[in-house]
JSON list of C-alpha atoms in Angstrom, two decimals:
[
{"chain": "X", "resi": 21, "resn": "MET", "atom": "CA", "xyz": [-4.59, -38.72, -61.18]},
{"chain": "X", "resi": 22, "resn": "SER", "atom": "CA", "xyz": [-4.65, -41.72, -58.82]},
{"chain": "X", "resi": 23, "resn": "ARG", "atom": "CA", "xyz": [-1.26, -43.23, -58.03]},
{"chain": "X", "resi": 24, "resn": "SER", "atom": "CA", "xyz": [-2.64, -46.74, -57.61]},
{"chain": "X", "resi": 25, "resn": "ASP", "atom": "CA", "xyz": [-3.54, -49.30, -60.26]},
{"chain": "X", "resi": 26, "resn": "PRO", "atom": "CA", "xyz": [-7.15, -49.37, -61.59]},
{"chain": "X", "resi": 27, "resn": "THR", "atom": "CA", "xyz": [-9.41, -51.51, -59.41]},
{"chain": "X", "resi": 28, "resn": "TRP", "atom": "CA", "xyz": [-12.76, -51.12, -61.11]},
{"chain": "X", "resi": 29, "resn": "LEU", "atom": "CA", "xyz": [-12.68, -54.59, -62.71]},
{"chain": "X", "resi": 30, "resn": "GLY", "atom": "CA", "xyz": [-11.91, -56.37, -59.46]},
{"chain": "X", "resi": 31, "resn": "ARG", "atom": "CA", "xyz": [-14.59, -54.44, -57.60]},
{"chain": "X", "resi": 32, "resn": "TYR", "atom": "CA", "xyz": [-17.13, -55.20, -60.33]},
{"chain": "X", "resi": 33, "resn": "GLN", "atom": "CA", "xyz": [-16.30, -58.91, -60.18]},
{"chain": "X", "resi": 34, "resn": "ARG", "atom": "CA", "xyz": [-16.62, -58.90, -56.42]},
{"chain": "X", "resi": 35, "resn": "ALA", "atom": "CA", "xyz": [-20.00, -57.16, -56.65]},
{"chain": "X", "resi": 36, "resn": "MET", "atom": "CA", "xyz": [-21.15, -59.78, -59.16]},
{"chain": "X", "resi": 37, "resn": "CYS", "atom": "CA", "xyz": [-19.98, -62.60, -56.83]},
{"chain": "X", "resi": 38, "resn": "ASP", "atom": "CA", "xyz": [-17.39, -63.76, -59.33]},
{"chain": "X", "resi": 39, "resn": "GLN", "atom": "CA", "xyz": [-14.89, -66.05, -57.65]},
{"chain": "X", "resi": 40, "resn": "ALA", "atom": "CA", "xyz": [-12.02, -64.27, -59.41]},
{"chain": "X", "resi": 41, "resn": "GLY", "atom": "CA", "xyz": [-12.70, -61.13, -57.44]},
{"chain": "X", "resi": 42, "resn": "ASN", "atom": "CA", "xyz": [-14.42, -62.51, -54.34]},
{"chain": "X", "resi": 43, "resn": "GLY", "atom": "CA", "xyz": [-12.75, -61.64, -51.05]},
{"chain": "X", "resi": 44, "resn": "GLN", "atom": "CA", "xyz": [-10.28, -59.10, -52.42]},
{"chain": "X", "resi": 45, "resn": "ARG", "atom": "CA", "xyz": [-9.80, -55.75, -50.70]},
{"chain": "X", "resi": 46, "resn": "PHE", "atom": "CA", "xyz": [-9.06, -52.45, -52.45]},
{"chain": "X", "resi": 47, "resn": "ILE", "atom": "CA", "xyz": [-8.07, -48.89, -51.57]},
{"chain": "X", "resi": 48, "resn": "GLU", "atom": "CA", "xyz": [-11.71, -47.89, -51.99]},
{"chain": "X", "resi": 49, "resn": "ASP", "atom": "CA", "xyz": [-12.52, -50.10, -49.00]},
{"chain": "X", "resi": 50, "resn": "ILE", "atom": "CA", "xyz": [-10.29, -47.97, -46.82]},
{"chain": "X", "resi": 51, "resn": "THR", "atom": "CA", "xyz": [-12.02, -44.83, -48.09]},
{"chain": "X", "resi": 52, "resn": "ALA", "atom": "CA", "xyz": [-15.46, -46.30, -47.33]},
{"chain": "X", "resi": 53, "resn": "LYS", "atom": "CA", "xyz": [-14.32, -47.31, -43.83]},
{"chain": "X", "resi": 54, "resn": "ARG", "atom": "CA", "xyz": [-12.99, -43.82, -43.15]},
{"chain": "X", "resi": 55, "resn": "ARG", "atom": "CA", "xyz": [-16.23, -42.17, -44.26]},
{"chain": "X", "resi": 56, "resn": "GLU", "atom": "CA", "xyz": [-18.26, -44.58, -42.17]},
{"chain": "X", "resi": 57, "resn": "ALA", "atom": "CA", "xyz": [-16.11, -43.78, -39.15]},
{"chain": "X", "resi": 58, "resn": "ARG", "atom": "CA", "xyz": [-16.58, -40.03, -39.58]},
{"chain": "X", "resi": 59, "resn": "ARG", "atom": "CA", "xyz": [-20.37, -40.47, -39.66]},
{"chain": "X", "resi": 60, "resn": "ASP", "atom": "CA", "xyz": [-20.28, -42.44, -36.41]},
{"chain": "X", "resi": 61, "resn": "PRO", "atom": "CA", "xyz": [-19.02, -40.08, -33.68]},
{"chain": "X", "resi": 62, "resn": "VAL", "atom": "CA", "xyz": [-18.11, -41.54, -30.32]},
{"chain": "X", "resi": 63, "resn": "ASN", "atom": "CA", "xyz": [-18.66, -39.31, -27.30]},
{"chain": "X", "resi": 64, "resn": "GLY", "atom": "CA", "xyz": [-18.80, -36.28, -29.53]},
{"chain": "X", "resi": 65, "resn": "LYS", "atom": "CA", "xyz": [-15.45, -37.06, -31.18]},
{"chain": "X", "resi": 66, "resn": "ALA", "atom": "CA", "xyz": [-14.72, -38.88, -34.40]},
{"chain": "X", "resi": 67, "resn": "PRO", "atom": "CA", "xyz": [-12.91, -42.19, -33.85]},
{"chain": "X", "resi": 68, "resn": "ASP", "atom": "CA", "xyz": [-9.29, -42.55, -34.75]},
{"chain": "X", "resi": 69, "resn": "VAL", "atom": "CA", "xyz": [-9.59, -43.47, -38.43]},
{"chain": "X", "resi": 70, "resn": "LEU", "atom": "CA", "xyz": [-5.88, -44.13, -38.69]},
{"chain": "X", "resi": 71, "resn": "HIS", "atom": "CA", "xyz": [-6.45, -47.53, -37.08]},
{"chain": "X", "resi": 72, "resn": "LEU", "atom": "CA", "xyz": [-8.60, -48.43, -40.07]},
{"chain": "X", "resi": 73, "resn": "GLU", "atom": "CA", "xyz": [-5.58, -48.32, -42.34]},
{"chain": "X", "resi": 74, "resn": "THR", "atom": "CA", "xyz": [-4.07, -51.43, -40.82]},
{"chain": "X", "resi": 75, "resn": "MET", "atom": "CA", "xyz": [-4.61, -54.67, -42.69]},
{"chain": "X", "resi": 76, "resn": "ARG", "atom": "CA", "xyz": [-5.83, -56.38, -39.54]},
{"chain": "X", "resi": 77, "resn": "ASP", "atom": "CA", "xyz": [-8.75, -53.96, -39.17]},
{"chain": "X", "resi": 78, "resn": "LEU", "atom": "CA", "xyz": [-9.68, -54.39, -42.83]},
{"chain": "X", "resi": 79, "resn": "ASN", "atom": "CA", "xyz": [-9.18, -58.14, -42.75]},
{"chain": "X", "resi": 80, "resn": "ILE", "atom": "CA", "xyz": [-6.81, -57.91, -45.71]},
{"chain": "X", "resi": 81, "resn": "ALA", "atom": "CA", "xyz": [-4.81, -60.96, -46.65]},
{"chain": "X", "resi": 82, "resn": "THR", "atom": "CA", "xyz": [-1.07, -60.66, -47.25]},
{"chain": "X", "resi": 83, "resn": "THR", "atom": "CA", "xyz": [-1.60, -61.64, -50.90]},
{"chain": "X", "resi": 84, "resn": "ASP", "atom": "CA", "xyz": [-3.91, -58.63, -51.32]},
{"chain": "X", "resi": 85, "resn": "ALA", "atom": "CA", "xyz": [-1.32, -56.12, -50.06]},
{"chain": "X", "resi": 86, "resn": "PRO", "atom": "CA", "xyz": [0.15, -55.32, -53.53]},
{"chain": "X", "resi": 87, "resn": "SER", "atom": "CA", "xyz": [-3.23, -54.00, -54.66]},
{"chain": "X", "resi": 88, "resn": "MET", "atom": "CA", "xyz": [-3.18, -51.30, -51.96]},
{"chain": "X", "resi": 89, "resn": "GLU", "atom": "CA", "xyz": [-1.94, -47.81, -52.75]},
{"chain": "X", "resi": 90, "resn": "PRO", "atom": "CA", "xyz": [1.65, -47.26, -51.51]},
{"chain": "X", "resi": 91, "resn": "MET", "atom": "CA", "xyz": [2.74, -44.13, -49.72]},
{"chain": "X", "resi": 92, "resn": "GLN", "atom": "CA", "xyz": [4.69, -41.78, -51.95]},
{"chain": "X", "resi": 93, "resn": "LEU", "atom": "CA", "xyz": [6.64, -38.73, -50.83]},
{"chain": "X", "resi": 94, "resn": "SER", "atom": "CA", "xyz": [7.71, -35.82, -52.98]},
{"chain": "X", "resi": 95, "resn": "PRO", "atom": "CA", "xyz": [11.41, -34.81, -52.82]},
{"chain": "X", "resi": 96, "resn": "PHE", "atom": "CA", "xyz": [10.41, -31.77, -50.73]},
{"chain": "X", "resi": 97, "resn": "GLU", "atom": "CA", "xyz": [8.42, -33.91, -48.26]},
{"chain": "X", "resi": 98, "resn": "ALA", "atom": "CA", "xyz": [11.31, -36.36, -47.94]},
{"chain": "X", "resi": 99, "resn": "LEU", "atom": "CA", "xyz": [13.82, -33.57, -47.25]},
{"chain": "X", "resi": 100, "resn": "PHE", "atom": "CA", "xyz": [11.55, -31.91, -44.70]},
{"chain": "X", "resi": 101, "resn": "LEU", "atom": "CA", "xyz": [10.93, -35.13, -42.78]},
{"chain": "X", "resi": 102, "resn": "ASN", "atom": "CA", "xyz": [14.62, -35.98, -42.95]},
{"chain": "X", "resi": 103, "resn": "THR", "atom": "CA", "xyz": [15.42, -32.56, -41.48]},
{"chain": "X", "resi": 104, "resn": "LEU", "atom": "CA", "xyz": [13.15, -33.36, -38.54]},
{"chain": "X", "resi": 105, "resn": "GLU", "atom": "CA", "xyz": [14.80, -36.79, -38.23]},
{"chain": "X", "resi": 106, "resn": "CYS", "atom": "CA", "xyz": [11.43, -38.44, -38.88]},
{"chain": "X", "resi": 107, "resn": "LEU", "atom": "CA", "xyz": [12.56, -40.17, -42.08]},
{"chain": "X", "resi": 108, "resn": "GLU", "atom": "CA", "xyz": [15.56, -42.36, -42.81]},
{"chain": "X", "resi": 109, "resn": "VAL", "atom": "CA", "xyz": [16.44, -42.83, -46.48]},
{"chain": "X", "resi": 110, "resn": "ARG", "atom": "CA", "xyz": [18.42, -45.88, -47.62]},
{"chain": "X", "resi": 111, "resn": "ASP", "atom": "CA", "xyz": [19.59, -47.12, -50.98]},
{"chain": "X", "resi": 112, "resn": "SER", "atom": "CA", "xyz": [19.43, -50.68, -52.28]},
{"chain": "X", "resi": 113, "resn": "ASP", "atom": "CA", "xyz": [22.67, -51.49, -50.43]},
{"chain": "X", "resi": 114, "resn": "HIS", "atom": "CA", "xyz": [21.13, -50.25, -47.15]},
{"chain": "X", "resi": 115, "resn": "HIS", "atom": "CA", "xyz": [23.39, -47.21, -47.05]},
{"chain": "X", "resi": 116, "resn": "ILE", "atom": "CA", "xyz": [21.74, -44.51, -44.93]},
{"chain": "X", "resi": 117, "resn": "TYR", "atom": "CA", "xyz": [21.85, -41.10, -46.58]},
{"chain": "X", "resi": 118, "resn": "SER", "atom": "CA", "xyz": [22.88, -38.14, -44.47]},
{"chain": "X", "resi": 119, "resn": "HIS", "atom": "CA", "xyz": [20.88, -34.95, -44.91]},
{"chain": "X", "resi": 120, "resn": "THR", "atom": "CA", "xyz": [23.64, -33.46, -47.06]},
{"chain": "X", "resi": 121, "resn": "GLU", "atom": "CA", "xyz": [23.85, -36.58, -49.24]},
{"chain": "X", "resi": 122, "resn": "LEU", "atom": "CA", "xyz": [20.07, -36.64, -49.64]},
{"chain": "X", "resi": 123, "resn": "TRP", "atom": "CA", "xyz": [20.04, -32.98, -50.67]},
{"chain": "X", "resi": 124, "resn": "GLN", "atom": "CA", "xyz": [22.77, -33.58, -53.24]},
{"chain": "X", "resi": 125, "resn": "LEU", "atom": "CA", "xyz": [20.94, -36.62, -54.62]},
{"chain": "X", "resi": 126, "resn": "LEU", "atom": "CA", "xyz": [17.60, -34.83, -55.03]},
{"chain": "X", "resi": 127, "resn": "ALA", "atom": "CA", "xyz": [19.02, -31.51, -56.20]},
{"chain": "X", "resi": 128, "resn": "VAL", "atom": "CA", "xyz": [21.16, -33.16, -58.89]},
{"chain": "X", "resi": 129, "resn": "SER", "atom": "CA", "xyz": [18.31, -35.42, -60.05]},
{"chain": "X", "resi": 130, "resn": "SER", "atom": "CA", "xyz": [16.02, -32.39, -60.44]},
{"chain": "X", "resi": 131, "resn": "LYS", "atom": "CA", "xyz": [18.42, -31.04, -63.14]},
{"chain": "X", "resi": 132, "resn": "GLN", "atom": "CA", "xyz": [17.53, -27.52, -61.95]},
{"chain": "X", "resi": 133, "resn": "ALA", "atom": "CA", "xyz": [19.24, -27.30, -58.58]},
{"chain": "X", "resi": 134, "resn": "ASP", "atom": "CA", "xyz": [18.74, -23.55, -58.19]},
{"chain": "X", "resi": 135, "resn": "GLU", "atom": "CA", "xyz": [15.01, -23.83, -58.83]},
{"chain": "X", "resi": 136, "resn": "PHE", "atom": "CA", "xyz": [14.86, -26.84, -56.52]},
{"chain": "X", "resi": 137, "resn": "ALA", "atom": "CA", "xyz": [16.37, -24.77, -53.70]},
{"chain": "X", "resi": 138, "resn": "LEU", "atom": "CA", "xyz": [13.85, -21.96, -54.23]},
{"chain": "X", "resi": 139, "resn": "LYS", "atom": "CA", "xyz": [10.87, -24.33, -54.19]},
{"chain": "X", "resi": 140, "resn": "TYR", "atom": "CA", "xyz": [12.14, -26.14, -51.14]},
{"chain": "X", "resi": 141, "resn": "ALA", "atom": "CA", "xyz": [12.51, -22.80, -49.35]},
{"chain": "X", "resi": 142, "resn": "ALA", "atom": "CA", "xyz": [8.85, -22.06, -50.19]},
{"chain": "X", "resi": 143, "resn": "TYR", "atom": "CA", "xyz": [7.79, -25.56, -49.12]},
{"chain": "X", "resi": 144, "resn": "PHE", "atom": "CA", "xyz": [9.63, -25.21, -45.81]},
{"chain": "X", "resi": 145, "resn": "TYR", "atom": "CA", "xyz": [8.09, -21.75, -45.30]},
{"chain": "X", "resi": 146, "resn": "TYR", "atom": "CA", "xyz": [4.51, -23.04, -45.57]},
{"chain": "X", "resi": 147, "resn": "ARG", "atom": "CA", "xyz": [5.09, -26.27, -43.63]},
{"chain": "X", "resi": 148, "resn": "THR", "atom": "CA", "xyz": [6.55, -24.41, -40.68]},
{"chain": "X", "resi": 149, "resn": "ARG", "atom": "CA", "xyz": [3.42, -22.24, -40.65]},
{"chain": "X", "resi": 150, "resn": "GLY", "atom": "CA", "xyz": [1.12, -25.19, -40.15]},
{"chain": "X", "resi": 151, "resn": "TRP", "atom": "CA", "xyz": [-0.01, -25.84, -43.72]},
{"chain": "X", "resi": 152, "resn": "THR", "atom": "CA", "xyz": [-0.12, -29.29, -45.26]},
{"chain": "X", "resi": 153, "resn": "VAL", "atom": "CA", "xyz": [1.71, -28.84, -48.57]},
{"chain": "X", "resi": 154, "resn": "LYS", "atom": "CA", "xyz": [1.08, -31.12, -51.55]},
{"chain": "X", "resi": 155, "resn": "SER", "atom": "CA", "xyz": [1.97, -31.03, -55.22]},
{"chain": "X", "resi": 156, "resn": "GLY", "atom": "CA", "xyz": [-0.19, -28.70, -57.31]},
{"chain": "X", "resi": 157, "resn": "ILE", "atom": "CA", "xyz": [0.77, -30.04, -60.72]},
{"chain": "X", "resi": 158, "resn": "LYS", "atom": "CA", "xyz": [-2.75, -31.08, -61.69]},
{"chain": "X", "resi": 159, "resn": "PHE", "atom": "CA", "xyz": [-3.91, -27.45, -61.32]},
{"chain": "X", "resi": 160, "resn": "GLY", "atom": "CA", "xyz": [-0.89, -25.91, -63.03]},
{"chain": "X", "resi": 161, "resn": "ALA", "atom": "CA", "xyz": [0.70, -24.79, -59.75]},
{"chain": "X", "resi": 162, "resn": "ASP", "atom": "CA", "xyz": [3.74, -25.80, -57.74]},
{"chain": "X", "resi": 163, "resn": "PHE", "atom": "CA", "xyz": [1.98, -26.50, -54.44]},
{"chain": "X", "resi": 164, "resn": "LEU", "atom": "CA", "xyz": [-1.45, -26.84, -52.86]},
{"chain": "X", "resi": 165, "resn": "LEU", "atom": "CA", "xyz": [-2.05, -25.65, -49.30]},
{"chain": "X", "resi": 166, "resn": "TYR", "atom": "CA", "xyz": [-4.40, -27.57, -47.01]},
{"chain": "X", "resi": 167, "resn": "SER", "atom": "CA", "xyz": [-5.46, -26.48, -43.55]},
{"chain": "X", "resi": 168, "resn": "LYS", "atom": "CA", "xyz": [-5.03, -28.74, -40.52]},
{"chain": "X", "resi": 169, "resn": "GLY", "atom": "CA", "xyz": [-6.11, -32.30, -41.26]},
{"chain": "X", "resi": 170, "resn": "GLY", "atom": "CA", "xyz": [-4.78, -32.37, -44.79]},
{"chain": "X", "resi": 171, "resn": "PRO", "atom": "CA", "xyz": [-6.41, -33.72, -47.96]},
{"chain": "X", "resi": 172, "resn": "SER", "atom": "CA", "xyz": [-8.35, -36.41, -46.07]},
{"chain": "X", "resi": 173, "resn": "ASN", "atom": "CA", "xyz": [-10.47, -33.77, -44.30]},
{"chain": "X", "resi": 174, "resn": "SER", "atom": "CA", "xyz": [-10.85, -30.90, -46.76]},
{"chain": "X", "resi": 175, "resn": "HIS", "atom": "CA", "xyz": [-9.99, -29.51, -50.16]},
{"chain": "X", "resi": 176, "resn": "ALA", "atom": "CA", "xyz": [-6.99, -27.26, -50.65]},
{"chain": "X", "resi": 177, "resn": "GLN", "atom": "CA", "xyz": [-7.60, -23.59, -49.98]},
{"chain": "X", "resi": 178, "resn": "TYR", "atom": "CA", "xyz": [-4.72, -22.16, -52.00]},
{"chain": "X", "resi": 179, "resn": "SER", "atom": "CA", "xyz": [-2.69, -22.90, -55.10]},
{"chain": "X", "resi": 180, "resn": "VAL", "atom": "CA", "xyz": [0.87, -21.60, -54.97]},
{"chain": "X", "resi": 181, "resn": "ILE", "atom": "CA", "xyz": [3.30, -20.84, -57.78]},
{"chain": "X", "resi": 182, "resn": "VAL", "atom": "CA", "xyz": [6.91, -20.18, -56.84]},
{"chain": "X", "resi": 183, "resn": "ARG", "atom": "CA", "xyz": [8.96, -17.63, -58.75]},
{"chain": "X", "resi": 184, "resn": "ARG", "atom": "CA", "xyz": [12.31, -15.95, -58.38]},
{"chain": "X", "resi": 185, "resn": "GLN", "atom": "CA", "xyz": [12.19, -12.45, -56.99]},
{"chain": "X", "resi": 186, "resn": "ASP", "atom": "CA", "xyz": [14.15, -11.17, -60.00]},
{"chain": "X", "resi": 187, "resn": "THR", "atom": "CA", "xyz": [11.58, -12.59, -62.49]},
{"chain": "X", "resi": 188, "resn": "ARG", "atom": "CA", "xyz": [8.76, -10.26, -61.46]},
{"chain": "X", "resi": 189, "resn": "GLY", "atom": "CA", "xyz": [7.39, -8.50, -64.51]},
{"chain": "X", "resi": 190, "resn": "THR", "atom": "CA", "xyz": [8.71, -11.01, -67.04]},
{"chain": "X", "resi": 191, "resn": "VAL", "atom": "CA", "xyz": [6.66, -12.62, -69.81]},
{"chain": "X", "resi": 192, "resn": "ASP", "atom": "CA", "xyz": [5.58, -15.54, -67.62]},
{"chain": "X", "resi": 193, "resn": "GLU", "atom": "CA", "xyz": [4.13, -13.08, -65.15]},
{"chain": "X", "resi": 194, "resn": "SER", "atom": "CA", "xyz": [2.03, -11.21, -67.73]},
{"chain": "X", "resi": 195, "resn": "TRP", "atom": "CA", "xyz": [-1.58, -10.46, -66.83]},
{"chain": "X", "resi": 196, "resn": "GLN", "atom": "CA", "xyz": [-2.76, -12.83, -69.56]},
{"chain": "X", "resi": 197, "resn": "TYR", "atom": "CA", "xyz": [-0.84, -15.68, -67.94]},
{"chain": "X", "resi": 198, "resn": "MET", "atom": "CA", "xyz": [-1.97, -14.77, -64.43]},
{"chain": "X", "resi": 199, "resn": "PHE", "atom": "CA", "xyz": [-5.60, -14.42, -65.52]},
{"chain": "X", "resi": 200, "resn": "ALA", "atom": "CA", "xyz": [-5.58, -17.88, -67.11]},
{"chain": "X", "resi": 201, "resn": "LEU", "atom": "CA", "xyz": [-4.06, -19.45, -64.00]},
{"chain": "X", "resi": 202, "resn": "SER", "atom": "CA", "xyz": [-6.44, -17.56, -61.72]},
{"chain": "X", "resi": 203, "resn": "ARG", "atom": "CA", "xyz": [-9.39, -18.75, -63.81]},
{"chain": "X", "resi": 204, "resn": "VAL", "atom": "CA", "xyz": [-8.32, -22.37, -63.32]},
{"chain": "X", "resi": 205, "resn": "CYS", "atom": "CA", "xyz": [-8.02, -21.84, -59.56]},
{"chain": "X", "resi": 206, "resn": "SER", "atom": "CA", "xyz": [-11.42, -20.16, -59.30]},
{"chain": "X", "resi": 207, "resn": "GLN", "atom": "CA", "xyz": [-13.06, -23.08, -61.12]},
{"chain": "X", "resi": 208, "resn": "VAL", "atom": "CA", "xyz": [-11.81, -25.46, -58.42]},
{"chain": "X", "resi": 209, "resn": "ARG", "atom": "CA", "xyz": [-12.56, -23.02, -55.56]},
{"chain": "X", "resi": 210, "resn": "LYS", "atom": "CA", "xyz": [-8.99, -22.13, -54.74]},
{"chain": "X", "resi": 211, "resn": "ALA", "atom": "CA", "xyz": [-7.21, -18.82, -54.31]},
{"chain": "X", "resi": 212, "resn": "LEU", "atom": "CA", "xyz": [-3.94, -18.24, -56.14]},
{"chain": "X", "resi": 213, "resn": "ILE", "atom": "CA", "xyz": [-0.78, -17.19, -54.31]},
{"chain": "X", "resi": 214, "resn": "VAL", "atom": "CA", "xyz": [2.32, -16.03, -56.14]},
{"chain": "X", "resi": 215, "resn": "CYS", "atom": "CA", "xyz": [5.28, -16.74, -53.87]},
{"chain": "X", "resi": 216, "resn": "TYR", "atom": "CA", "xyz": [8.41, -14.78, -54.79]},
{"chain": "X", "resi": 217, "resn": "VAL", "atom": "CA", "xyz": [11.61, -16.12, -53.29]},
{"chain": "X", "resi": 218, "resn": "ASP", "atom": "CA", "xyz": [14.67, -13.90, -53.03]},
{"chain": "X", "resi": 219, "resn": "ARG", "atom": "CA", "xyz": [17.63, -16.27, -53.22]},
{"chain": "X", "resi": 220, "resn": "PRO", "atom": "CA", "xyz": [20.71, -15.60, -51.08]},
{"chain": "X", "resi": 221, "resn": "THR", "atom": "CA", "xyz": [24.25, -15.33, -52.36]},
{"chain": "X", "resi": 222, "resn": "ALA", "atom": "CA", "xyz": [25.26, -18.01, -54.86]},
{"chain": "X", "resi": 223, "resn": "LYS", "atom": "CA", "xyz": [27.61, -19.59, -52.31]},
{"chain": "X", "resi": 224, "resn": "ASN", "atom": "CA", "xyz": [24.75, -20.48, -49.96]},
{"chain": "X", "resi": 225, "resn": "ALA", "atom": "CA", "xyz": [21.92, -20.89, -52.44]},
{"chain": "X", "resi": 226, "resn": "GLY", "atom": "CA", "xyz": [22.02, -24.68, -52.52]},
{"chain": "X", "resi": 227, "resn": "GLY", "atom": "CA", "xyz": [22.66, -24.75, -56.24]},
{"chain": "X", "resi": 228, "resn": "ILE", "atom": "CA", "xyz": [25.30, -26.38, -58.41]},
{"chain": "X", "resi": 229, "resn": "HIS", "atom": "CA", "xyz": [28.19, -24.29, -59.56]},
{"chain": "X", "resi": 230, "resn": "GLU", "atom": "CA", "xyz": [31.32, -25.01, -61.54]},
{"chain": "X", "resi": 231, "resn": "ASN", "atom": "CA", "xyz": [33.50, -27.65, -59.88]},
{"chain": "X", "resi": 232, "resn": "GLU", "atom": "CA", "xyz": [31.16, -27.80, -56.91]},
{"chain": "X", "resi": 233, "resn": "GLU", "atom": "CA", "xyz": [28.50, -30.18, -55.66]},
{"chain": "X", "resi": 234, "resn": "ALA", "atom": "CA", "xyz": [25.05, -29.16, -54.55]},
{"chain": "X", "resi": 235, "resn": "THR", "atom": "CA", "xyz": [25.25, -27.65, -51.07]},
{"chain": "X", "resi": 236, "resn": "VAL", "atom": "CA", "xyz": [22.49, -27.52, -48.50]},
{"chain": "X", "resi": 237, "resn": "PRO", "atom": "CA", "xyz": [21.20, -23.93, -48.39]},
{"chain": "X", "resi": 238, "resn": "ASP", "atom": "CA", "xyz": [20.82, -21.85, -45.28]},
{"chain": "X", "resi": 239, "resn": "LEU", "atom": "CA", "xyz": [17.05, -21.29, -45.34]},
{"chain": "X", "resi": 240, "resn": "THR", "atom": "CA", "xyz": [17.30, -18.34, -42.97]},
{"chain": "X", "resi": 241, "resn": "GLU", "atom": "CA", "xyz": [18.90, -16.35, -45.79]},
{"chain": "X", "resi": 242, "resn": "PHE", "atom": "CA", "xyz": [15.94, -16.72, -48.14]},
{"chain": "X", "resi": 243, "resn": "GLN", "atom": "CA", "xyz": [13.37, -13.95, -48.21]},
{"chain": "X", "resi": 244, "resn": "ILE", "atom": "CA", "xyz": [9.80, -14.67, -49.25]},
{"chain": "X", "resi": 245, "resn": "SER", "atom": "CA", "xyz": [7.03, -12.31, -50.33]},
{"chain": "X", "resi": 246, "resn": "GLU", "atom": "CA", "xyz": [3.49, -13.41, -51.18]},
{"chain": "X", "resi": 247, "resn": "PHE", "atom": "CA", "xyz": [0.79, -11.94, -53.38]},
{"chain": "X", "resi": 248, "resn": "LEU", "atom": "CA", "xyz": [-2.81, -13.16, -53.40]},
{"chain": "X", "resi": 249, "resn": "ILE", "atom": "CA", "xyz": [-4.32, -13.03, -56.88]},
{"chain": "X", "resi": 250, "resn": "GLU", "atom": "CA", "xyz": [-8.09, -12.99, -57.24]},
{"chain": "X", "resi": 251, "resn": "ARG", "atom": "CA", "xyz": [-10.13, -12.84, -60.43]},
{"chain": "X", "resi": 252, "resn": "PHE", "atom": "CA", "xyz": [-12.44, -9.84, -60.59]},
{"chain": "X", "resi": 253, "resn": "ASN", "atom": "CA", "xyz": [-16.09, -10.79, -61.10]},
{"chain": "X", "resi": 254, "resn": "PRO", "atom": "CA", "xyz": [-18.34, -7.78, -61.83]},
{"chain": "X", "resi": 255, "resn": "ASN", "atom": "CA", "xyz": [-21.45, -9.84, -60.98]},
{"chain": "X", "resi": 256, "resn": "ARG", "atom": "CA", "xyz": [-20.28, -10.65, -57.49]},
{"chain": "X", "resi": 257, "resn": "LYS", "atom": "CA", "xyz": [-21.88, -8.50, -54.81]}
]
């Protein structure tokens, strides 16, 4: 599930002192540097490993930069950071998107604007409560929740699936379905949260309606209820 290109061949060539791979730097080098830094506390505190990400600290040549893993943001992360005015989004013509324009762009591209609004409401809910929220697609969920420090310091504690409030009790929410999803979560040491979002009136839901564009929802009108699902193990004391 890595987002970067495979580097095993280049690393093998470098290890074998092949000139074709000698001197190259890879994303695994950053990981090794970070782990080394965590094992070498300074005055009782771990050093600032963020400085290790710079190319100067890794002695990475400009020609090696394309082999590094780029930063990628999900649509929900981009919207959240744009709301905080921490992210500026531009198109190829250097047009700066306003928050409303960015919402319309992402909601329309999702092809399910109503569902997009519900998931963004859930994302915003967890982010504002201090969780680091990442995609949970590889575990069959919508989101993964990490405690402070994020994925670089620990594994996710919770998997979250987002559902409409009015879909409770439908086929997708059958006990067979929930048991299968809970079993997956338990195998990777995560608890499962079902997050039901009660959408506001259609006018303010952030969806697309006839002859209308996607509108930015008022998140204060969404209501969220959570249920923690755990698989019963009769052998557990």
